[in-house]
Short mmCIF file of C-alpha atoms and ligand atoms in Angstrom, two decimals:
data_model
loop_
_atom_site.label_atom_id
_atom_site.label_comp_id
_atom_site.label_asym_id
_atom_site.label_seq_id
_atom_site.Cartn_x
_atom_site.Cartn_y
_atom_site.Cartn_z
CA MET A 1 -78.36 -114.64 113.00
CA LEU A 2 -78.01 -117.34 115.09
CA ASN A 3 -80.07 -117.67 118.58
CA SER A 4 -78.08 -115.72 120.63
CA GLU A 5 -80.51 -114.58 123.66
CA SER A 6 -79.99 -119.17 124.32
CA ILE A 7 -75.95 -118.33 123.46
CA ARG A 8 -75.82 -115.80 125.93
CA LYS A 9 -77.60 -117.88 128.46
CA ASP A 10 -74.69 -120.34 128.08
CA PHE A 11 -71.21 -117.90 128.95
CA PRO A 12 -71.27 -117.25 132.86
CA MET A 13 -69.03 -113.48 132.31
CA LEU A 14 -72.04 -111.76 129.99
CA SER A 15 -74.50 -111.67 133.62
CA LEU A 16 -72.52 -109.91 135.16
CA ARG A 17 -73.25 -105.98 135.59
CA ARG A 18 -71.69 -103.19 136.50
CA GLU A 19 -71.62 -101.10 139.10
CA ASP A 20 -74.38 -98.97 137.23
CA GLY A 21 -75.81 -101.30 136.19
CA LYS A 22 -74.57 -101.86 132.62
CA PRO A 23 -74.07 -104.97 131.44
CA LEU A 24 -70.44 -106.35 129.11
CA ILE A 25 -70.07 -105.87 125.66
CA TYR A 26 -68.20 -107.99 125.15
CA LEU A 27 -65.78 -106.53 121.94
CA ASP A 28 -61.64 -107.83 122.42
CA ASN A 29 -63.30 -111.97 120.67
CA ALA A 30 -60.05 -111.25 118.62
CA ALA A 31 -57.89 -111.16 121.80
CA THR A 32 -59.19 -113.73 123.98
CA THR A 33 -62.88 -115.79 123.91
CA LEU A 34 -65.87 -115.78 126.62
CA LYS A 35 -65.81 -118.95 127.92
CA PRO A 36 -69.74 -120.99 128.43
CA ARG A 37 -70.17 -123.32 131.01
CA GLN A 38 -69.67 -126.19 129.26
CA VAL A 39 -66.11 -125.46 128.98
CA ILE A 40 -65.18 -123.97 132.51
CA ASP A 41 -67.12 -127.69 133.24
CA ALA A 42 -65.20 -129.64 131.14
CA VAL A 43 -62.03 -128.52 132.96
CA VAL A 44 -63.41 -128.75 136.25
CA ARG A 45 -64.64 -132.45 135.47
CA TYR A 46 -60.51 -133.33 135.71
CA TYR A 47 -59.46 -131.27 138.68
CA GLU A 48 -62.98 -132.80 140.12
CA ARG A 49 -63.23 -136.50 139.02
CA TYR A 50 -59.92 -136.77 136.64
CA THR A 51 -56.68 -136.50 138.24
CA ALA A 52 -54.03 -137.90 137.20
CA ASN A 53 -51.55 -137.78 135.09
CA VAL A 54 -51.52 -139.13 131.33
CA HIS A 55 -49.07 -141.52 129.81
CA ARG A 56 -47.94 -143.21 132.95
CA GLY A 57 -49.78 -145.31 134.98
CA LEU A 58 -51.22 -148.24 134.99
CA TYR A 59 -54.31 -147.82 137.20
CA ARG A 60 -57.56 -147.52 135.69
CA LEU A 61 -57.39 -143.19 136.69
CA SER A 62 -54.73 -143.47 134.91
CA GLN A 63 -56.23 -145.33 132.13
CA GLU A 64 -58.73 -143.30 131.80
CA VAL A 65 -57.75 -140.10 132.17
CA THR A 66 -55.09 -141.50 129.21
CA THR A 67 -58.45 -141.78 127.02
CA LEU A 68 -59.95 -138.79 128.13
CA TYR A 69 -57.20 -136.89 126.12
CA GLU A 70 -56.79 -138.90 122.75
CA ASN A 71 -59.93 -138.02 122.91
CA SER A 72 -59.56 -134.93 123.06
CA ARG A 73 -57.12 -135.00 120.47
CA GLU A 74 -59.31 -136.94 118.27
CA THR A 75 -62.25 -134.37 118.02
CA ILE A 76 -60.13 -131.50 117.64
CA ALA A 77 -58.42 -133.98 114.55
CA LYS A 78 -61.69 -134.28 112.99
CA PHE A 79 -63.12 -130.65 113.99
CA ILE A 80 -60.23 -129.35 111.35
CA GLY A 81 -59.96 -132.13 108.86
CA ALA A 82 -56.43 -134.28 110.40
CA ASP A 83 -55.43 -137.61 111.93
CA PRO A 84 -54.99 -137.59 115.70
CA SER A 85 -51.17 -138.02 114.76
CA GLU A 86 -50.72 -134.54 113.65
CA VAL A 87 -52.59 -133.27 116.20
CA ILE A 88 -49.79 -131.62 118.92
CA PHE A 89 -51.04 -130.37 121.43
CA THR A 90 -49.55 -126.75 122.47
CA LYS A 91 -49.43 -124.24 125.53
CA ASN A 92 -51.16 -121.97 121.90
CA ALA A 93 -50.07 -119.88 118.57
CA THR A 94 -46.85 -119.06 119.44
CA GLU A 95 -45.89 -122.26 120.86
CA GLY A 96 -46.35 -124.00 117.88
CA VAL A 97 -45.03 -121.59 115.27
CA ASN A 98 -42.05 -122.25 117.43
CA ILE A 99 -41.27 -125.44 117.57
CA VAL A 100 -42.12 -125.34 113.80
CA ALA A 101 -38.95 -122.65 113.87
CA TYR A 102 -37.06 -125.00 116.28
CA GLY A 103 -37.14 -127.84 114.29
CA LEU A 104 -36.58 -127.24 111.26
CA ASP A 105 -32.66 -127.62 109.37
CA TRP A 106 -32.04 -125.26 108.69
CA ASN A 107 -29.01 -123.70 106.59
CA PRO A 108 -27.27 -121.05 106.13
CA GLY A 109 -28.08 -119.06 102.53
CA ASP A 110 -31.53 -121.00 103.52
CA GLU A 111 -34.80 -118.03 102.54
CA VAL A 112 -37.91 -118.20 104.77
CA ILE A 113 -41.01 -115.31 103.71
CA THR A 114 -43.44 -113.94 105.27
CA THR A 115 -45.56 -111.75 104.65
CA VAL A 116 -45.94 -108.02 106.21
CA MET A 117 -49.53 -108.34 108.25
CA GLU A 118 -48.13 -111.05 110.66
CA HIS A 119 -48.48 -110.79 114.36
CA HIS A 120 -45.45 -111.59 116.35
CA SER A 121 -45.78 -114.56 116.62
CA ASN A 122 -45.52 -114.82 113.64
CA LEU A 123 -42.47 -113.17 113.06
CA VAL A 124 -40.17 -112.98 115.47
CA PRO A 125 -39.56 -116.64 115.20
CA TRP A 126 -38.22 -116.90 111.75
CA GLN A 127 -36.23 -113.45 112.75
CA ILE A 128 -34.78 -115.36 115.76
CA VAL A 129 -33.69 -118.54 112.61
CA ARG A 130 -32.41 -115.86 110.27
CA ASP A 131 -29.62 -113.87 113.10
CA LYS A 132 -29.17 -117.62 114.24
CA PHE A 133 -28.81 -120.16 111.28
CA LYS A 134 -28.07 -117.00 108.18
CA VAL A 135 -31.32 -117.63 107.15
CA LYS A 136 -32.69 -114.51 105.01
CA LEU A 137 -35.26 -113.55 105.16
CA LYS A 138 -38.37 -111.88 102.46
CA PHE A 139 -41.98 -109.90 103.00
CA LEU A 140 -44.86 -110.16 100.88
CA ASP A 141 -45.98 -106.67 100.65
CA ILE A 142 -50.19 -106.29 101.14
CA THR A 143 -51.51 -103.63 98.68
CA ASP A 144 -53.48 -100.53 99.63
CA ASP A 145 -56.87 -101.21 100.45
CA GLY A 146 -55.56 -104.38 102.83
CA TYR A 147 -55.15 -107.85 100.50
CA LEU A 148 -51.77 -110.10 99.82
CA ASP A 149 -49.70 -108.59 96.81
CA VAL A 150 -50.81 -112.59 95.71
CA GLU A 151 -49.22 -111.28 92.35
CA ASN A 152 -45.82 -110.59 93.56
CA PHE A 153 -45.19 -113.63 95.72
CA THR A 154 -43.15 -115.33 93.04
CA SER A 155 -41.18 -112.70 93.17
CA LEU A 156 -39.77 -113.10 96.28
CA LEU A 157 -39.00 -116.96 96.11
CA SER A 158 -35.86 -118.23 95.11
CA LYS A 159 -33.91 -122.34 94.51
CA ARG A 160 -33.17 -121.76 98.57
CA THR A 161 -36.44 -121.26 99.95
CA LYS A 162 -37.72 -123.04 102.04
CA LEU A 163 -40.63 -122.74 104.44
CA LEU A 164 -43.77 -119.39 103.80
CA ALA A 165 -45.88 -118.60 106.79
CA LEU A 166 -48.36 -116.41 106.38
CA ASN A 167 -51.62 -115.92 108.75
CA TYR A 168 -55.15 -117.24 107.45
CA VAL A 169 -56.70 -114.26 109.02
CA SER A 170 -54.36 -110.83 110.05
CA ASN A 171 -55.49 -110.26 113.20
CA VAL A 172 -55.57 -105.78 112.20
CA VAL A 173 -57.47 -105.36 108.79
CA GLY A 174 -59.04 -108.78 108.98
CA THR A 175 -58.07 -109.75 104.98
CA ILE A 176 -59.19 -113.83 104.23
CA ASN A 177 -55.78 -114.48 102.87
CA PRO A 178 -55.97 -117.43 99.39
CA VAL A 179 -53.61 -119.61 101.48
CA GLU A 180 -54.72 -122.41 99.63
CA LYS A 181 -53.63 -120.93 96.12
CA LEU A 182 -50.46 -119.79 97.65
CA VAL A 183 -49.97 -123.84 99.45
CA LYS A 184 -49.94 -125.04 95.64
CA LEU A 185 -47.18 -122.32 93.96
CA ALA A 186 -45.02 -123.18 97.22
CA HIS A 187 -45.73 -126.63 96.77
CA GLU A 188 -44.77 -127.08 93.24
CA ARG A 189 -41.54 -125.45 94.45
CA GLU A 190 -42.10 -127.66 97.24
CA ILE A 191 -41.40 -125.09 99.83
CA LEU A 192 -43.21 -125.91 102.77
CA VAL A 193 -45.91 -124.00 104.60
CA LEU A 194 -47.00 -122.55 107.75
CA VAL A 195 -50.27 -120.84 108.57
CA ASP A 196 -51.07 -119.16 111.31
CA ALA A 197 -54.96 -120.23 111.96
CA ALA A 198 -55.33 -118.00 115.46
CA GLN A 199 -57.88 -115.52 113.61
CA SER A 200 -59.86 -118.68 111.52
CA THR A 201 -60.28 -121.57 113.01
CA PRO A 202 -62.78 -120.14 115.56
CA HIS A 203 -64.19 -117.90 113.44
CA ILE A 204 -64.96 -119.61 109.94
CA PRO A 205 -64.46 -123.83 108.71
CA ILE A 206 -61.03 -125.47 109.17
CA ASP A 207 -59.68 -128.30 106.33
CA VAL A 208 -56.29 -128.88 106.19
CA LYS A 209 -56.44 -131.27 104.04
CA LYS A 210 -58.50 -128.89 101.06
CA LEU A 211 -55.78 -126.29 102.49
CA GLY A 212 -53.62 -128.45 101.56
CA CYS A 213 -50.64 -126.51 104.25
CA ASP A 214 -47.92 -128.97 105.90
CA PHE A 215 -47.98 -126.57 108.90
CA LEU A 216 -50.59 -124.81 110.57
CA VAL A 217 -51.57 -123.49 114.68
CA PHE A 218 -54.34 -121.86 116.50
CA SER A 219 -54.86 -121.47 120.53
CA GLY A 220 -58.25 -122.75 121.89
CA HIS A 221 -58.66 -119.17 124.52
CA LYS A 222 -59.63 -117.74 121.12
CA MET A 223 -62.32 -120.12 119.45
CA LEU A 224 -64.47 -120.56 123.30
CA GLY A 225 -61.76 -122.98 125.77
CA PRO A 226 -59.15 -122.33 128.49
CA THR A 227 -55.84 -120.90 128.31
CA GLY A 228 -52.57 -122.73 128.11
CA ILE A 229 -54.11 -125.06 125.63
CA GLY A 230 -53.18 -125.29 121.81
CA VAL A 231 -52.40 -127.09 118.89
CA LEU A 232 -49.59 -126.88 116.25
CA TYR A 233 -50.96 -129.90 113.23
CA VAL A 234 -48.03 -131.34 111.48
CA SER A 235 -48.97 -133.29 108.14
CA LYS A 236 -47.81 -137.07 108.40
CA ASP A 237 -45.20 -135.76 105.15
CA ALA A 238 -43.99 -132.84 107.61
CA SER A 239 -43.66 -134.29 109.35
CA ASN A 240 -40.06 -136.70 108.51
CA VAL A 241 -38.80 -132.82 108.11
CA LEU A 242 -39.63 -131.47 112.05
CA GLN A 243 -37.09 -132.15 114.98
CA PRO A 244 -37.70 -132.29 118.32
CA ALA A 245 -36.88 -129.34 119.75
CA PHE A 246 -37.93 -129.84 122.77
CA GLY A 247 -36.79 -132.70 124.90
CA GLY A 248 -38.24 -134.37 128.16
CA GLY A 249 -40.28 -137.34 129.66
CA GLU A 250 -42.80 -138.58 126.75
CA MET A 251 -41.68 -137.97 123.79
CA ILE A 252 -39.28 -140.56 123.55
CA SER A 253 -39.26 -144.61 123.21
CA LYS A 254 -36.12 -145.34 124.35
CA VAL A 255 -33.56 -143.80 125.64
CA ASP A 256 -29.38 -145.14 127.04
CA LEU A 257 -27.10 -143.27 128.46
CA VAL A 258 -26.25 -141.66 124.38
CA LYS A 259 -28.75 -141.15 122.55
CA PRO A 260 -32.81 -141.25 122.42
CA GLU A 261 -35.08 -142.64 120.03
CA TRP A 262 -38.53 -140.67 120.10
CA ASN A 263 -41.62 -142.22 120.39
CA ASP A 264 -44.69 -141.82 117.35
CA MET A 265 -46.59 -138.92 116.55
CA PRO A 266 -47.76 -136.70 117.58
CA TRP A 267 -46.49 -137.17 121.13
CA ARG A 268 -43.15 -136.64 119.88
CA PHE A 269 -43.74 -133.00 120.35
CA GLU A 270 -45.17 -133.56 123.75
CA PRO A 271 -42.65 -133.78 126.27
CA GLY A 272 -43.31 -133.31 129.24
CA THR A 273 -46.64 -133.23 131.50
CA PRO A 274 -48.90 -132.26 128.97
CA ASN A 275 -51.84 -129.77 130.00
CA VAL A 276 -55.14 -132.48 130.18
CA ALA A 277 -57.54 -130.59 131.95
CA GLY A 278 -57.14 -127.71 128.55
CA ALA A 279 -57.21 -130.84 126.58
CA MET A 280 -60.89 -131.33 128.16
CA GLY A 281 -61.86 -127.84 127.52
CA LEU A 282 -60.84 -127.33 124.44
CA ALA A 283 -62.01 -130.25 122.88
CA ALA A 284 -65.52 -129.23 125.25
CA ALA A 285 -65.50 -125.80 122.89
CA VAL A 286 -65.33 -127.60 119.57
CA GLU A 287 -68.40 -129.66 120.36
CA TYR A 288 -69.55 -125.96 120.77
CA LEU A 289 -68.59 -124.96 118.21
CA GLU A 290 -69.88 -128.05 116.62
CA LYS A 291 -73.37 -127.94 117.88
CA ILE A 292 -73.72 -124.09 116.47
CA GLY A 293 -72.24 -124.76 112.47
CA MET A 294 -68.62 -123.31 112.18
CA ASP A 295 -70.57 -122.32 108.67
CA ASN A 296 -73.59 -120.55 110.99
CA VAL A 297 -70.73 -119.46 113.39
CA ARG A 298 -69.15 -117.51 109.98
CA LYS A 299 -72.79 -116.31 108.68
CA HIS A 300 -73.67 -114.14 112.22
CA GLU A 301 -70.51 -112.60 112.12
CA VAL A 302 -70.31 -111.33 108.19
CA GLN A 303 -73.37 -110.33 109.84
CA LEU A 304 -72.27 -108.45 112.31
CA THR A 305 -69.04 -107.14 110.06
CA ASP A 306 -71.30 -106.00 107.14
CA LEU A 307 -73.53 -103.85 109.83
CA ALA A 308 -70.06 -103.10 111.51
CA LEU A 309 -68.77 -101.53 107.76
CA ILE A 310 -71.97 -99.77 106.89
CA ARG A 311 -72.14 -97.64 110.07
CA LEU A 312 -68.64 -97.19 110.29
CA GLY A 313 -68.44 -96.16 106.66
CA ASP A 314 -70.84 -93.67 107.53
CA LEU A 315 -69.70 -91.58 110.08
CA GLU A 316 -66.61 -89.14 108.09
CA SER A 317 -63.86 -89.50 112.09
CA VAL A 318 -63.98 -92.77 111.77
CA THR A 319 -60.90 -94.49 109.53
CA ILE A 320 -61.75 -98.58 109.06
CA TYR A 321 -58.30 -100.71 108.11
CA GLY A 322 -58.81 -103.47 105.43
CA PRO A 323 -61.43 -105.10 102.90
CA LYS A 324 -64.18 -103.40 101.98
CA ARG A 325 -66.07 -106.43 102.07
CA ALA A 326 -67.97 -107.94 104.69
CA GLU A 327 -66.92 -111.75 102.91
CA ASP A 328 -63.49 -110.54 102.22
CA ARG A 329 -62.82 -110.17 105.71
CA GLY A 330 -62.89 -112.30 109.72
CA GLY A 331 -65.07 -111.00 112.07
CA LEU A 332 -63.14 -107.87 112.68
CA ILE A 333 -62.58 -103.79 112.33
CA ALA A 334 -59.69 -102.64 112.55
CA PHE A 335 -60.32 -98.72 112.89
CA ASN A 336 -59.47 -95.46 114.10
CA VAL A 337 -61.60 -91.78 115.21
CA LYS A 338 -59.87 -88.85 113.72
CA ASN A 339 -58.04 -86.51 116.33
CA ILE A 340 -58.52 -89.54 118.88
CA ASN A 341 -55.60 -91.38 120.41
CA SER A 342 -57.04 -95.39 119.93
CA HIS A 343 -56.50 -95.35 123.88
CA ASP A 344 -58.96 -93.01 124.66
CA VAL A 345 -61.85 -94.25 122.01
CA ALA A 346 -61.17 -97.63 123.86
CA LEU A 347 -61.31 -95.76 126.91
CA PHE A 348 -64.45 -93.58 126.28
CA LEU A 349 -66.37 -96.88 124.78
CA ASP A 350 -64.93 -98.44 127.85
CA GLU A 351 -66.45 -95.18 130.07
CA LEU A 352 -69.76 -94.37 128.70
CA GLU A 353 -71.26 -98.55 127.50
CA ASN A 354 -68.98 -100.89 129.05
CA ILE A 355 -67.65 -101.79 125.57
CA ALA A 356 -64.19 -103.77 125.56
CA VAL A 357 -62.17 -103.29 122.48
CA ARG A 358 -58.94 -103.96 122.47
CA SER A 359 -56.70 -100.61 121.40
CA GLY A 360 -53.47 -99.92 120.53
CA LEU A 361 -50.69 -101.75 118.43
CA HIS A 362 -52.42 -105.44 118.25
CA CYS A 363 -49.53 -107.38 118.23
CA ALA A 364 -49.23 -106.16 114.03
CA GLU A 365 -46.79 -103.10 114.30
CA PRO A 366 -45.25 -103.81 111.09
CA LEU A 367 -48.42 -103.72 110.18
CA HIS A 368 -49.64 -100.42 112.17
CA ARG A 369 -46.29 -98.83 110.13
CA ARG A 370 -47.50 -100.32 106.91
CA LEU A 371 -50.46 -98.89 107.18
CA GLY A 372 -49.18 -95.75 107.95
CA VAL A 373 -50.34 -95.53 111.25
CA GLN A 374 -49.07 -95.67 115.44
CA SER A 375 -52.07 -97.67 116.47
CA SER A 376 -55.69 -98.68 115.81
CA VAL A 377 -58.79 -99.68 118.08
CA ARG A 378 -59.66 -102.94 117.19
CA ALA A 379 -63.58 -104.47 117.93
CA SER A 380 -63.75 -107.92 116.82
CA PHE A 381 -67.42 -110.11 116.98
CA TYR A 382 -68.24 -113.83 117.97
CA ILE A 383 -71.16 -116.09 118.09
CA TYR A 384 -72.94 -114.50 121.16
CA ASN A 385 -72.30 -111.31 120.55
CA THR A 386 -75.56 -109.14 119.54
CA ILE A 387 -76.89 -106.60 116.37
CA GLU A 388 -77.82 -103.84 119.50
CA GLU A 389 -74.44 -104.51 120.73
CA VAL A 390 -72.56 -103.20 116.99
CA ASN A 391 -75.20 -100.52 117.02
CA LEU A 392 -74.56 -99.60 120.53
CA LEU A 393 -70.65 -99.00 119.48
CA CYS A 394 -71.86 -97.90 116.58
CA ASN A 395 -73.77 -95.30 118.56
CA THR A 396 -71.21 -94.44 120.90
CA LEU A 397 -68.18 -93.79 118.45
CA GLU A 398 -71.01 -91.28 116.87
CA LYS A 399 -70.76 -89.39 119.94
CA ILE A 400 -67.23 -90.07 120.39
CA SER A 401 -66.47 -88.66 117.85
CA LYS A 402 -68.35 -85.38 117.94
CA LEU A 403 -68.03 -84.49 121.94
CA LEU A 404 -64.10 -84.43 120.69
N1 LIG B 1 -51.47 -115.18 115.60
C1 LIG B 1 -52.53 -113.91 115.57
C2 LIG B 1 -53.25 -113.90 114.08
C3 LIG B 1 -53.27 -113.56 116.36
O1 LIG B 1 -53.76 -112.58 116.31
C4 LIG B 1 -52.73 -114.59 117.42
C5 LIG B 1 -53.22 -113.31 119.14
N2 LIG B 1 -53.42 -112.18 118.57
C6 LIG B 1 -51.29 -115.23 117.37
C7 LIG B 1 -50.87 -115.73 116.34
C8 LIG B 1 -51.07 -116.32 118.56
O2 LIG B 1 -51.36 -116.35 119.99
P1 LIG B 1 -51.43 -116.58 121.81
O3 LIG B 1 -50.65 -115.45 121.80
O4 LIG B 1 -53.02 -117.37 121.44
O5 LIG B 1 -50.39 -117.41 120.71
#
């Protein structure tokens, strides 16, 4: 296990107490994570010491902050095994998907394959593309135990398949999808692949070159970073097929009244003043995670998830969705308690023990339909969560199910 005690000291939110003295048991990390002091300090440092715009001024301060901004990009690129020119700063994962959706050159009859286990962020943009450009949208199903139905992938392919867009780790069933294998199958047919890594970059080691994907997106706020900053990775090869969908300052190298010439990668996809404080905060988050080691982050979460799967699995009134083995999932578990609405379960956990979990559809409505449920409760873990917190969650759920 990680040394949670020393890690927890870095997170100001964890020292807060409710009026009744109960500490915050934060188990909603798939929605957003808490921020360590190091990240908060990096953001404050920009505003207190380095406020100036980037890439614009010749004065010393502007040069300094430009260097810090580009150093942040380098830190993040190294973290995912990319070249800095392949790392585009976005607002969040959602924006990254949209930049790809609007930047590819669509022809009527082109086809996109996605899956029934996507977050709306990796579904709705493709529905818009479908309706706007007369593109066909196809869905890879899941098996009843929550794995992608990979066997049926090739049956969805056609000569017109242009893109496969799928998540690496589901934010509901938690399944870790065989992305590398699917990228190989897609690339054999010159199909582009976009990976939604919003639930994987924070939790498991990521190497974009090993995955082989063309595009990959994630959000800073789910990995200890600030809100309002995310990343779109675009491989060097794929950058030739992606056009900027949004124009403005910084993304051009030359403009006359007739037409602009695009700037180099990655600035071509960063129109306007970027979130400089956010980039510096995200780099601090990455440095924090690297110090712990992503293998250790993963091990810690597997241990917590394994315990939760065993303990919740013992409760007759609890139904868990997704793979039974902790090794096959990210550090999150969606479940329902028999005869109790998911929102009521969340409210009881909050009321009784100050436990924060998510309830509802988790922005994955079609997946809940596929699972045949109205909604679910989701507990999701991170580096500062402990065995004691997981036990408290399970004990309280047991109490709730007996009480009602
Ligand atoms: N994809 C997945 C799998 C997610 O879990 C989320 C966030 N819940 C997103 C995309 C969207 O992230 P954001 O709202 O930060 O853009």
